[in-house]
Coordinates of C-alpha atoms and ligand atoms in Angstrom, one line a residue:
M91 CA 7.4 172.4 43.3
A92 CA 5.0 174.5 45.3
E93 CA 5.4 172.2 48.4
I94 CA 9.1 173.2 48.7
E95 CA 8.0 176.8 48.9
R96 CA 5.6 176.0 51.7
I97 CA 8.5 174.2 53.5
A98 CA 10.7 177.2 53.1
E99 CA 7.8 179.4 54.4
V100 CA 7.6 177.3 57.6
A101 CA 11.4 177.2 58.0
G102 CA 11.2 181.0 58.0
Y103 CA 8.5 181.0 60.6
L104 CA 10.5 178.7 62.9
W105 CA 13.5 181.1 62.7
T106 CA 11.5 184.3 63.2
K107 CA 9.6 182.7 66.1
G108 CA 12.9 182.2 67.8
W109 CA 12.5 178.4 67.8
A110 CA 15.5 177.6 65.6
E111 CA 18.8 178.8 67.1
R112 CA 21.8 177.7 65.0
N113 CA 20.9 174.4 63.3
G114 CA 18.1 173.6 65.8
G115 CA 15.2 171.6 64.4
N116 CA 14.6 169.6 61.3
I117 CA 11.9 168.9 58.8
S118 CA 11.0 166.0 56.5
V119 CA 8.1 165.9 54.1
N120 CA 6.9 163.0 52.0
V121 CA 6.5 164.5 48.5
T122 CA 6.0 161.3 46.6
S123 CA 2.4 162.1 45.5
L124 CA 3.6 165.5 44.1
M125 CA 6.3 164.0 41.8
S126 CA 5.8 163.1 38.2
E127 CA 6.8 159.6 37.0
E128 CA 9.9 161.2 35.4
E129 CA 10.9 163.0 38.6
K130 CA 10.5 159.8 40.6
T131 CA 13.2 158.1 38.6
L132 CA 15.8 160.9 38.7
P133 CA 19.3 159.5 38.9
A134 CA 21.1 159.3 42.2
L135 CA 23.6 162.1 42.9
C136 CA 25.8 159.8 45.1
P137 CA 26.0 156.1 46.1
A138 CA 23.1 154.7 48.1
I139 CA 23.3 155.1 51.9
D140 CA 22.2 152.2 54.1
L141 CA 19.5 152.7 56.7
L142 CA 19.9 151.3 60.2
T143 CA 16.5 149.5 60.1
P144 CA 14.5 148.7 56.9
M145 CA 11.6 151.0 56.1
E146 CA 9.5 148.6 54.0
V147 CA 6.4 150.8 54.1
L148 CA 8.4 153.7 52.6
S149 CA 9.7 151.7 49.6
N150 CA 10.2 154.1 46.7
H151 CA 8.9 157.0 48.6
I152 CA 10.5 160.4 48.1
F153 CA 11.1 163.0 50.9
Y154 CA 12.4 166.5 51.1
V155 CA 14.7 166.6 54.2
T156 CA 16.6 169.5 55.7
G157 CA 20.3 169.0 55.7
T158 CA 22.6 168.0 58.6
G159 CA 24.0 171.1 60.4
K160 CA 21.9 173.4 58.2
R161 CA 20.2 176.5 59.6
M162 CA 16.4 177.0 59.3
R163 CA 17.0 180.7 58.4
Y164 CA 18.9 179.5 55.4
V165 CA 16.4 176.7 54.6
A166 CA 13.9 179.5 54.3
Q167 CA 16.1 181.4 51.8
D168 CA 17.3 178.4 49.7
P169 CA 15.7 175.1 50.5
F170 CA 17.8 173.1 48.0
A171 CA 21.1 174.5 49.2
N172 CA 20.1 173.4 52.8
G173 CA 18.2 170.2 52.2
S174 CA 17.6 167.6 49.5
L175 CA 15.2 165.1 48.0
I176 CA 15.9 161.5 48.9
R177 CA 14.4 158.3 47.5
I178 CA 14.0 155.2 49.6
S179 CA 15.1 152.0 47.8
S180 CA 12.5 149.5 46.7
D181 CA 13.6 147.1 49.5
G182 CA 13.4 150.0 52.1
K183 CA 17.0 149.3 53.2
S184 CA 18.8 152.3 51.8
Y185 CA 18.2 155.8 50.3
E186 CA 19.7 157.9 47.5
I187 CA 19.9 161.7 47.2
I188 CA 18.3 162.6 43.9
A189 CA 18.0 166.4 43.9
E190 CA 19.1 169.1 43.6
Q191 CA 22.5 168.9 45.3
P192 CA 24.1 166.1 47.4
I193 CA 23.2 167.7 50.7
V194 CA 23.4 165.1 53.5
P195 CA 20.1 164.8 55.4
T196 CA 19.6 165.7 59.1
S197 CA 21.1 163.5 61.8
E198 CA 17.6 162.9 62.8
L199 CA 16.8 161.2 59.5
P200 CA 16.6 157.7 60.9
S201 CA 14.1 158.8 63.5
H202 CA 12.0 160.8 61.1
L203 CA 11.9 157.8 58.7
M204 CA 11.0 155.5 61.6
M205 CA 8.0 157.8 62.3
H206 CA 6.9 158.1 58.7
N207 CA 7.2 154.3 58.4
Y208 CA 5.3 153.6 61.5
L209 CA 2.4 156.0 60.8
R210 CA 2.1 155.1 57.2
G211 CA 2.1 151.4 58.3
L212 CA -1.0 152.2 60.4
G213 CA -2.7 153.5 57.2
R214 CA -2.4 157.1 58.1
D215 CA -1.6 159.7 55.4
I216 CA 1.1 161.4 57.5
K217 CA 3.4 163.4 55.2
V218 CA 5.2 165.8 57.6
V219 CA 7.5 165.5 60.6
V220 CA 8.6 168.8 62.1
H221 CA 11.0 169.1 65.0
T222 CA 11.7 172.6 66.5
H223 CA 12.8 174.3 69.8
P224 CA 10.0 176.7 71.0
T225 CA 11.3 178.5 74.0
D226 CA 8.1 178.7 76.0
L227 CA 7.0 175.0 75.4
I228 CA 10.5 173.7 76.3
G229 CA 10.3 175.9 79.4
M230 CA 7.2 174.1 80.6
T231 CA 9.1 170.8 80.5
H232 CA 11.5 172.1 83.2
C233 CA 8.6 172.0 85.6
K234 CA 8.0 168.5 87.1
P235 CA 4.2 168.6 87.4
F236 CA 4.0 169.3 83.6
L237 CA 5.9 166.1 82.8
D238 CA 2.5 164.5 82.8
S239 CA 0.7 164.3 79.5
E240 CA -2.8 164.8 81.0
K241 CA -1.7 167.8 83.2
L242 CA 0.2 169.5 80.5
T243 CA -2.5 169.0 77.9
R244 CA -5.2 170.2 80.3
T245 CA -3.2 173.4 81.2
L246 CA -2.5 174.3 77.5
W247 CA -6.0 173.5 76.3
S248 CA -7.6 175.6 79.1
M249 CA -5.7 178.8 78.1
I250 CA -7.6 179.4 74.9
P251 CA -10.4 177.5 73.0
E252 CA -8.1 177.2 69.9
S253 CA -5.7 174.9 71.7
R254 CA -8.5 172.4 72.4
I255 CA -9.8 172.7 68.8
I256 CA -6.5 172.7 66.9
V257 CA -4.7 170.0 69.0
P258 CA -7.7 167.7 69.8
K259 CA -5.5 164.7 70.7
G260 CA -3.5 166.6 73.3
V261 CA 0.2 166.3 73.7
G262 CA 2.5 163.5 74.6
I263 CA 5.7 163.7 76.6
V264 CA 9.0 161.9 76.2
P265 CA 11.3 162.0 79.3
Y266 CA 14.8 163.4 78.5
E267 CA 16.9 161.4 76.0
I268 CA 20.1 162.2 74.1
P269 CA 19.2 164.1 70.9
G270 CA 19.3 162.0 67.7
T271 CA 19.2 158.6 69.4
L272 CA 17.2 155.6 68.6
A273 CA 15.8 155.6 72.2
L274 CA 14.4 159.1 71.6
A275 CA 12.8 158.0 68.3
E276 CA 11.3 154.8 69.8
A277 CA 9.9 156.7 72.8
T278 CA 8.4 159.3 70.5
I279 CA 6.7 156.6 68.3
R280 CA 5.0 155.2 71.4
Q281 CA 3.6 158.7 72.0
L282 CA 2.5 159.1 68.4
E283 CA 0.0 156.2 69.0
K284 CA -2.2 158.7 70.8
H285 CA -0.9 162.2 69.9
D286 CA 0.2 164.2 66.9
V287 CA 2.4 166.6 69.0
V288 CA 5.1 165.3 71.4
F289 CA 7.2 167.3 73.9
W290 CA 10.8 166.2 74.4
E291 CA 11.8 167.1 78.0
K292 CA 14.3 170.0 78.1
H293 CA 14.8 169.8 74.3
G294 CA 11.9 170.5 72.0
I295 CA 8.7 169.6 70.2
L296 CA 7.9 167.1 67.4
A297 CA 4.7 167.3 65.4
V298 CA 3.4 165.1 62.7
G299 CA 0.6 165.7 60.2
E300 CA -0.7 165.7 56.6
D301 CA 0.2 169.3 56.0
I302 CA 3.3 171.3 57.0
I303 CA 1.3 174.6 57.6
E304 CA -1.0 172.7 59.9
C305 CA 1.9 171.2 61.8
F306 CA 3.3 174.7 62.3
D307 CA -0.2 176.0 63.4
A308 CA -0.5 173.2 66.0
I309 CA 2.9 174.1 67.6
D310 CA 2.2 177.9 67.3
T311 CA -1.2 177.6 69.0
L312 CA 0.3 175.6 71.9
S313 CA 3.1 178.2 72.2
K314 CA 0.4 180.9 72.5
S315 CA -1.2 178.9 75.3
A316 CA 2.2 178.5 77.1
Q317 CA 2.8 182.3 76.8
I318 CA -0.6 183.1 78.3
Y319 CA 0.1 180.7 81.2
M320 CA 3.6 182.0 81.8
N321 CA 2.7 185.7 81.5
A322 CA 0.0 185.1 84.1
R323 CA 2.5 183.4 86.4
M324 CA 5.0 186.3 85.9
C325 CA 2.3 188.8 86.9
G326 CA 1.9 186.8 90.1
Y327 CA -1.3 185.0 89.5
E328 CA -2.3 181.4 88.6
P329 CA -4.5 181.8 85.4
E330 CA -8.0 180.5 86.0
G331 CA -8.2 178.5 82.8
M332 CA -11.3 177.4 81.0
T333 CA -13.6 175.0 83.1
D334 CA -14.0 171.4 82.2
Q335 CA -17.5 172.2 81.0
Q336 CA -16.2 175.0 78.7
L337 CA -13.7 172.6 77.2
D338 CA -16.2 169.8 76.8
D339 CA -18.7 172.1 75.1
L340 CA -16.1 172.7 72.3
V341 CA -16.3 169.0 71.3
P342 CA -19.8 169.0 69.8
A343 CA -19.5 172.6 68.7
F344 CA -16.5 171.9 66.6
G345 CA -17.1 168.2 65.8
L346 CA -14.0 167.1 67.6
Ligands
LIG642 O1 18.9 169.2 64.2 O2 17.4 170.0 66.8 O3 17.5 167.6 67.9 C1 19.2 169.7 65.4 C2 18.3 169.3 66.4 C3 18.5 167.9 67.0
LIG643 ZN1 16.3 169.4 68.6

């Protein structure tokens, strides 16, 4: 499936960008619409695994998910030795691993599925959830004034026009929570009401979207903005940033 190659491509970018130390980060992609009827009914490779909360909206949906403890640099090389296809049951209460090997999904699977379930429930065609650890963006969450969605968004937007254009909804922020917890997932979902990119304080970034390359591009563009900001600070000056007018002018120019 061509989509698996695109996932592997992005996993490689996350590693080469330095955003995926050890097993840092995880990816889930809804591939249901890309599967033939025959593939959708592939037999399970192991007994069904119960989900903590029912995912009714995802009934019979199929996802590629990176494996628990697996490294992005190896997902890039061999996505089916480091991740698997899972199928949600028709009652949404459990899932089965259907291909290609019984690789157990990421520990963040419950939170990824909660996000897919929530966004699809709103009628949005969100197929991708990507979580990764970009050094520069995490760095900004160590600075108190940036733990404010408006302030952080305005700073990142104002470094280059592309940030305003590519991340038009700005970024959300979730105060520090223990990785992999329900509390983190629930707080993230609240941010996804308004944003497609969410910062997790002192931990990482989560992005949702229809397309995995676009999710990567959004994070990559924000990372570029953060680097410009930090490089300026390291050179001893506060970057001027684009003016409000310059930012506002992009709205009609790019139909935002
Ligand atoms: O999968 O990044 O947040 C490893 C992580 C958990
Ligand atoms: Zn993480």
